[in-house]
mmCIF file of C-alpha atoms in Angstrom:
data_model
loop_
_atom_site.group_PDB
_atom_site.id
_atom_site.type_symbol
_atom_site.label_atom_id
_atom_site.label_comp_id
_atom_site.label_asym_id
_atom_site.label_seq_id
_atom_site.Cartn_x
_atom_site.Cartn_y
_atom_site.Cartn_z
ATOM 1 C CA MET A 1 18.269 -2.281 6.620
ATOM 2 C CA LYS A 2 17.632 0.233 3.637
ATOM 3 C CA LYS A 3 16.943 -2.844 1.678
ATOM 4 C CA MET A 4 14.234 -3.421 4.204
ATOM 5 C CA ILE A 5 13.066 -0.350 3.951
ATOM 6 C CA VAL A 6 12.617 0.364 0.695
ATOM 7 C CA ILE A 7 10.244 -3.476 0.496
ATOM 8 C CA LEU A 8 7.886 -2.017 2.620
ATOM 9 C CA SER A 9 8.022 1.474 0.973
ATOM 10 C CA LEU A 10 7.296 -0.400 -1.932
ATOM 11 C CA ALA A 11 4.717 -2.767 -0.271
ATOM 12 C CA VAL A 12 2.338 0.887 0.929
ATOM 13 C CA LEU A 13 2.756 2.522 -2.522
ATOM 14 C CA VAL A 14 1.043 -0.247 -3.955
ATOM 15 C CA ILE A 15 -1.548 -0.956 -1.288
ATOM 16 C CA THR A 16 -2.330 2.529 -2.323
ATOM 17 C CA GLY A 17 -2.184 2.459 -6.055
ATOM 18 C CA CYS A 18 0.983 5.007 -6.361
ATOM 19 C CA SER A 19 3.117 2.818 -8.743
ATOM 20 C CA ALA A 20 -0.138 2.167 -10.977
ATOM 21 C CA ALA A 21 -0.690 3.841 -13.753
ATOM 22 C CA PRO A 22 -3.753 5.838 -14.373
ATOM 23 C CA LYS A 23 -6.588 3.291 -16.541
ATOM 24 C CA LYS A 24 -7.516 5.157 -19.401
ATOM 25 C CA MET A 25 -11.543 5.142 -18.658
ATOM 26 C CA GLU A 26 -14.404 5.464 -21.537
ATOM 27 C CA GLN A 27 -15.211 8.824 -22.664
ATOM 28 C CA GLU A 28 -19.190 8.682 -22.620
ATOM 29 C CA THR A 29 -21.071 10.777 -20.934
ATOM 30 C CA MET A 30 -21.911 9.938 -17.630
ATOM 31 C CA ARG A 31 -24.496 11.818 -15.699
ATOM 32 C CA ALA A 32 -25.829 11.677 -11.908
ATOM 33 C CA PRO A 33 -29.293 13.085 -10.798
ATOM 34 C CA ALA A 34 -28.796 16.635 -10.863
ATOM 35 C CA ALA A 35 -30.941 16.675 -6.990
ATOM 36 C CA GLU A 36 -27.732 15.635 -5.894
ATOM 37 C CA GLY A 37 -26.219 19.005 -6.267
ATOM 38 C CA PHE A 38 -22.779 17.733 -4.063
ATOM 39 C CA ASP A 39 -20.176 20.141 -4.550
ATOM 40 C CA LEU A 40 -17.852 19.142 -7.138
ATOM 41 C CA ARG A 41 -15.049 21.022 -4.753
ATOM 42 C CA ASN A 42 -15.360 18.752 -2.158
ATOM 43 C CA VAL A 43 -14.115 15.358 -4.660
ATOM 44 C CA TYR A 44 -11.454 14.248 -3.397
ATOM 45 C CA SER A 45 -11.498 11.341 -6.545
ATOM 46 C CA MET A 46 -13.816 9.845 -9.160
ATOM 47 C CA GLN A 47 -13.623 6.711 -11.320
ATOM 48 C CA ARG A 48 -15.993 5.175 -13.886
ATOM 49 C CA SER A 49 -16.578 2.170 -16.198
ATOM 50 C CA TYR A 50 -18.244 -0.778 -16.685
ATOM 51 C CA TRP A 51 -19.316 -4.563 -14.340
ATOM 52 C CA SER A 52 -20.354 -7.182 -15.406
ATOM 53 C CA SER A 53 -22.036 -10.167 -13.091
ATOM 54 C CA LYS A 54 -23.993 -13.984 -13.942
ATOM 55 C CA SER A 55 -26.884 -14.211 -12.349
ATOM 56 C CA ALA A 56 -28.688 -17.308 -10.998
ATOM 57 C CA ASP A 57 -29.488 -17.929 -14.496
ATOM 58 C CA GLY A 58 -26.657 -18.012 -16.625
ATOM 59 C CA GLN A 59 -27.353 -14.357 -17.791
ATOM 60 C CA VAL A 60 -24.575 -11.878 -17.970
ATOM 61 C CA ARG A 61 -25.064 -8.201 -16.893
ATOM 62 C CA VAL A 62 -23.355 -5.361 -17.929
ATOM 63 C CA VAL A 63 -23.255 -2.232 -15.805
ATOM 64 C CA ARG A 64 -22.112 0.820 -15.912
ATOM 65 C CA PHE A 65 -21.071 2.693 -12.353
ATOM 66 C CA LYS A 66 -19.641 5.792 -11.261
ATOM 67 C CA ALA A 67 -18.246 6.199 -7.653
ATOM 68 C CA TYR A 68 -17.076 9.180 -5.269
ATOM 69 C CA VAL A 69 -15.318 10.014 -2.693
ATOM 70 C CA LEU A 70 -15.773 13.294 -1.217
ATOM 71 C CA LYS A 71 -14.285 15.463 1.544
ATOM 72 C CA GLU A 72 -16.603 15.405 4.318
ATOM 73 C CA THR A 73 -17.177 19.322 5.507
ATOM 74 C CA SER A 74 -18.960 19.350 9.215
ATOM 75 C CA LYS A 75 -17.376 20.350 12.248
ATOM 76 C CA ASP A 76 -13.993 17.558 13.005
ATOM 77 C CA ALA A 77 -15.025 15.444 10.284
ATOM 78 C CA ASN A 78 -12.249 12.412 10.033
ATOM 79 C CA TYR A 79 -13.521 10.574 7.962
ATOM 80 C CA GLY A 80 -15.304 10.832 4.411
ATOM 81 C CA ARG A 81 -18.013 9.837 2.218
ATOM 82 C CA VAL A 82 -18.772 7.057 -0.239
ATOM 83 C CA ILE A 83 -20.911 7.342 -3.381
ATOM 84 C CA VAL A 84 -21.475 4.764 -6.209
ATOM 85 C CA TYR A 85 -23.483 4.924 -8.694
ATOM 86 C CA LEU A 86 -25.269 2.093 -10.745
ATOM 87 C CA GLU A 87 -27.325 2.936 -14.956
ATOM 88 C CA ASP A 88 -30.489 3.005 -14.454
ATOM 89 C CA PRO A 89 -31.694 -0.045 -16.297
ATOM 90 C CA ASN A 90 -34.849 2.225 -17.455
ATOM 91 C CA ASN A 91 -32.733 5.295 -19.224
ATOM 92 C CA MET A 92 -29.238 4.557 -19.624
ATOM 93 C CA ASP A 93 -28.471 8.492 -19.509
ATOM 94 C CA LEU A 94 -29.266 8.302 -15.849
ATOM 95 C CA LEU A 95 -26.990 7.044 -12.508
ATOM 96 C CA GLN A 96 -29.194 5.375 -9.643
ATOM 97 C CA LYS A 97 -27.160 6.086 -6.350
ATOM 98 C CA ILE A 98 -26.567 2.791 -4.413
ATOM 99 C CA VAL A 99 -24.325 3.280 -2.305
ATOM 100 C CA ASP A 100 -24.025 6.534 0.532
ATOM 101 C CA ASN A 101 -21.450 5.460 2.806
ATOM 102 C CA LYS A 102 -20.556 8.855 5.283
ATOM 103 C CA ASN A 103 -17.332 8.300 7.420
ATOM 104 C CA PHE A 104 -16.013 5.549 5.360
ATOM 105 C CA VAL A 105 -12.431 6.668 4.485
ATOM 106 C CA PHE A 106 -9.922 8.297 6.294
ATOM 107 C CA GLN A 107 -9.496 12.042 4.925
ATOM 108 C CA SER A 108 -6.851 14.879 5.265
ATOM 109 C CA ASP A 109 -6.008 17.346 2.037
ATOM 110 C CA TRP A 110 -2.084 17.345 4.123
ATOM 111 C CA ALA A 111 -0.181 15.423 0.881
ATOM 112 C CA GLY A 112 0.290 12.113 1.606
ATOM 113 C CA ALA A 113 -3.053 11.591 2.857
ATOM 114 C CA GLU A 114 -5.829 12.240 0.441
ATOM 115 C CA PRO A 115 -8.528 9.009 0.038
ATOM 116 C CA ASN A 116 -8.053 8.665 -3.887
ATOM 117 C CA LEU A 117 -10.107 5.478 -6.153
ATOM 118 C CA SER A 118 -8.649 3.349 -8.818
ATOM 119 C CA LEU A 119 -9.625 0.609 -11.298
ATOM 120 C CA ASN A 120 -7.570 -2.769 -10.870
ATOM 121 C CA LYS A 121 -7.238 -5.143 -13.771
ATOM 122 C CA LYS A 122 -10.403 -6.575 -13.129
ATOM 123 C CA ASP A 123 -12.787 -3.646 -12.634
ATOM 124 C CA SER A 124 -12.738 -3.746 -8.792
ATOM 125 C CA LEU A 125 -12.866 -0.259 -7.594
ATOM 126 C CA LEU A 126 -10.353 0.261 -4.872
ATOM 127 C CA ILE A 127 -11.017 2.809 -2.146
ATOM 128 C CA GLN A 128 -7.894 3.487 -0.591
ATOM 129 C CA SER A 129 -6.180 6.149 2.222
ATOM 130 C CA GLY A 130 -3.445 6.234 4.224
ATOM 131 C CA ASN A 131 -1.068 8.420 5.431
ATOM 132 C CA GLU A 132 2.799 9.047 4.019
ATOM 133 C CA GLY A 133 4.043 11.844 5.197
ATOM 134 C CA ILE A 134 3.126 12.756 8.517
ATOM 135 C CA GLY A 135 4.090 11.711 12.050
ATOM 136 C CA ARG A 136 5.942 8.495 12.418
ATOM 137 C CA THR A 137 3.635 6.041 10.596
ATOM 138 C CA ALA A 138 3.217 5.068 7.434
ATOM 139 C CA TRP A 139 0.067 3.167 6.945
ATOM 140 C CA SER A 140 -2.231 2.445 3.722
ATOM 141 C CA GLU A 141 -5.737 0.622 4.033
ATOM 142 C CA THR A 142 -7.081 -0.995 0.454
ATOM 143 C CA VAL A 143 -11.440 -1.517 0.385
ATOM 144 C CA THR A 144 -11.854 -3.497 -2.936
ATOM 145 C CA ALA A 145 -15.116 -3.715 -3.836
ATOM 146 C CA ASN A 146 -17.333 -5.276 -7.143
ATOM 147 C CA TYR A 147 -20.716 -6.304 -8.891
ATOM 148 C CA ARG A 148 -22.075 -9.751 -7.041
ATOM 149 C CA ASN A 149 -25.362 -10.687 -7.478
ATOM 150 C CA GLY A 150 -26.849 -7.442 -7.842
ATOM 151 C CA GLN A 151 -25.236 -5.399 -5.174
ATOM 152 C CA ILE A 152 -21.573 -3.643 -5.074
ATOM 153 C CA ALA A 153 -19.729 -6.160 -2.610
ATOM 154 C CA VAL A 154 -16.195 -5.610 -0.652
ATOM 155 C CA ILE A 155 -14.374 -8.482 -1.724
ATOM 156 C CA GLY A 156 -11.260 -7.606 0.145
ATOM 157 C CA TYR A 157 -8.999 -5.264 2.399
ATOM 158 C CA ASP A 158 -5.558 -5.090 1.978
ATOM 159 C CA ALA A 159 -3.457 -3.015 4.612
ATOM 160 C CA SER A 160 0.344 -1.723 5.754
ATOM 161 C CA GLU A 161 1.850 0.110 8.200
ATOM 162 C CA ILE A 162 5.933 0.935 8.593
ATOM 163 C CA ASP A 163 6.778 3.074 12.487
ATOM 164 C CA LYS A 164 9.458 5.443 10.746
ATOM 165 C CA VAL A 165 11.365 5.136 14.380
ATOM 166 C CA GLY A 166 12.147 1.818 13.873
ATOM 167 C CA GLU A 167 9.992 0.465 17.730
ATOM 168 C CA TYR A 168 7.372 -1.160 16.517
ATOM 169 C CA PRO A 169 7.405 -3.860 13.710
ATOM 170 C CA GLY A 170 6.101 -3.463 10.231
ATOM 171 C CA THR A 171 3.009 -5.147 9.069
ATOM 172 C CA ILE A 172 1.728 -6.229 5.920
ATOM 173 C CA CYS A 173 -1.833 -8.149 5.670
ATOM 174 C CA SER A 174 -4.481 -9.084 3.040
ATOM 175 C CA VAL A 175 -7.659 -10.797 3.376
ATOM 176 C CA ASN A 176 -10.176 -11.994 0.642
ATOM 177 C CA PHE A 177 -14.121 -12.230 1.762
ATOM 178 C CA SER A 178 -14.609 -14.435 -0.933
ATOM 179 C CA THR A 179 -12.614 -17.073 0.441
ATOM 180 C CA GLY A 180 -12.344 -16.460 3.840
ATOM 181 C CA ARG A 181 -8.788 -16.525 4.066
ATOM 182 C CA GLY A 182 -5.903 -13.703 5.125
ATOM 183 C CA TRP A 183 -2.315 -13.816 5.626
ATOM 184 C CA VAL A 184 -0.350 -11.075 7.486
ATOM 185 C CA ASP A 185 3.457 -10.552 7.800
ATOM 186 C CA VAL A 186 5.769 -8.843 10.067
ATOM 187 C CA TYR A 187 8.701 -7.350 9.603
ATOM 188 C CA PRO A 188 11.116 -6.773 12.620
ATOM 189 C CA PRO A 189 11.071 -2.614 14.078
ATOM 190 C CA MET A 190 13.278 -0.933 11.172
ATOM 191 C CA ALA A 191 16.101 1.043 12.966
ATOM 192 C CA PRO A 192 18.732 2.286 11.458
ATOM 193 C CA ASP A 193 20.731 0.477 13.405
ATOM 194 C CA TYR A 194 19.704 -2.975 12.589
ATOM 195 C CA GLU A 195 22.122 -5.830 12.065
ATOM 196 C CA GLY A 196 19.516 -8.880 12.532
ATOM 197 C CA ASP A 197 17.243 -11.119 10.069
ATOM 198 C CA ALA A 198 15.333 -8.963 7.819
ATOM 199 C CA THR A 199 12.964 -12.316 7.118
ATOM 200 C CA PRO A 200 9.249 -11.362 7.928
ATOM 201 C CA LYS A 201 6.916 -13.485 9.875
ATOM 202 C CA ARG A 202 3.966 -14.630 8.042
ATOM 203 C CA THR A 203 0.113 -15.798 9.662
ATOM 204 C CA ASN A 204 -2.373 -17.238 7.951
ATOM 205 C CA PHE A 205 -5.889 -16.888 9.133
ATOM 206 C CA THR A 206 -9.304 -17.365 8.503
ATOM 207 C CA VAL A 207 -12.253 -14.858 8.279
ATOM 208 C CA PRO A 208 -15.964 -15.428 7.981
ATOM 209 C CA ARG A 209 -16.208 -16.530 4.538
ATOM 210 C CA GLY A 210 -19.139 -14.239 2.289
ATOM 211 C CA LEU A 211 -19.525 -10.651 0.860
ATOM 212 C CA LYS A 212 -20.423 -7.082 3.038
ATOM 213 C CA LYS A 213 -22.411 -4.780 1.292
ATOM 214 C CA LEU A 214 -20.276 -2.122 0.380
ATOM 215 C CA GLN A 215 -23.031 0.363 1.937
ATOM 216 C CA ASP A 216 -22.573 -1.657 4.882
ATOM 217 C CA TRP A 217 -19.498 -1.600 5.231
ATOM 218 C CA THR A 218 -18.110 0.648 8.402
ATOM 219 C CA GLN A 219 -14.151 1.699 10.773
ATOM 220 C CA GLU A 220 -15.312 -1.356 12.985
ATOM 221 C CA SER A 221 -15.331 -3.948 9.180
ATOM 222 C CA ARG A 222 -11.389 -3.549 8.970
ATOM 223 C CA PRO A 223 -10.264 -7.652 10.135
ATOM 224 C CA LYS A 224 -8.869 -7.042 13.660
ATOM 225 C CA GLU A 225 -6.424 -9.714 12.573
ATOM 226 C CA CYS A 226 -3.900 -7.384 10.560
ATOM 227 C CA TYR A 227 -4.164 -4.607 14.013
ATOM 228 C CA GLY A 228 -2.959 -6.708 16.216
ATOM 229 C CA THR A 229 0.667 -7.506 15.767
ATOM 230 C CA LYS A 230 2.286 -4.631 18.876
#
């Protein structure tokens, strides 16, 4: 039983990016337009790097980007704001705001529940949220975005959930929007006295193939197949 808990707990850490060492980023100055003027005290996380994309004529374009996840300070705000800038092709010292998606990611100032940005090996932007420290349910989700066909698109989604009390099953889910394929693993409830088979049951499924603009992503965009296991 302890082994099962460790496996699911590691899954939550991997999806939220806690197990990965921070990637060393380039140091060249990249500044967003001064007119934005958001309060840096409301920045949960920031990442910057390069994206490359091949056009229809075979030309490869490399662009710099800078991304923020910000705290929404309005009353009763439960979701944070994601902003992404791309370099201005007419002035490489400036960045153009391409994405400004409010109410995007779960926000909290409690330890283990702050949203975060990171990069994977392909420089895809990982927008991560979750709650590992408060209440009976530990959960995480990651929205993966990259630069495709001249736009910033959501290319993947990952989620996991563990019931610490052990009354409900645990789940790990992953979706690739480029292929339109996904899977969900359902683990048996992790009650402390559970002695049965801990092998997860995997279900494969399909979703409409195609990339969704990061600007248009909402909570309703999450694949329902990842949340229908209870």
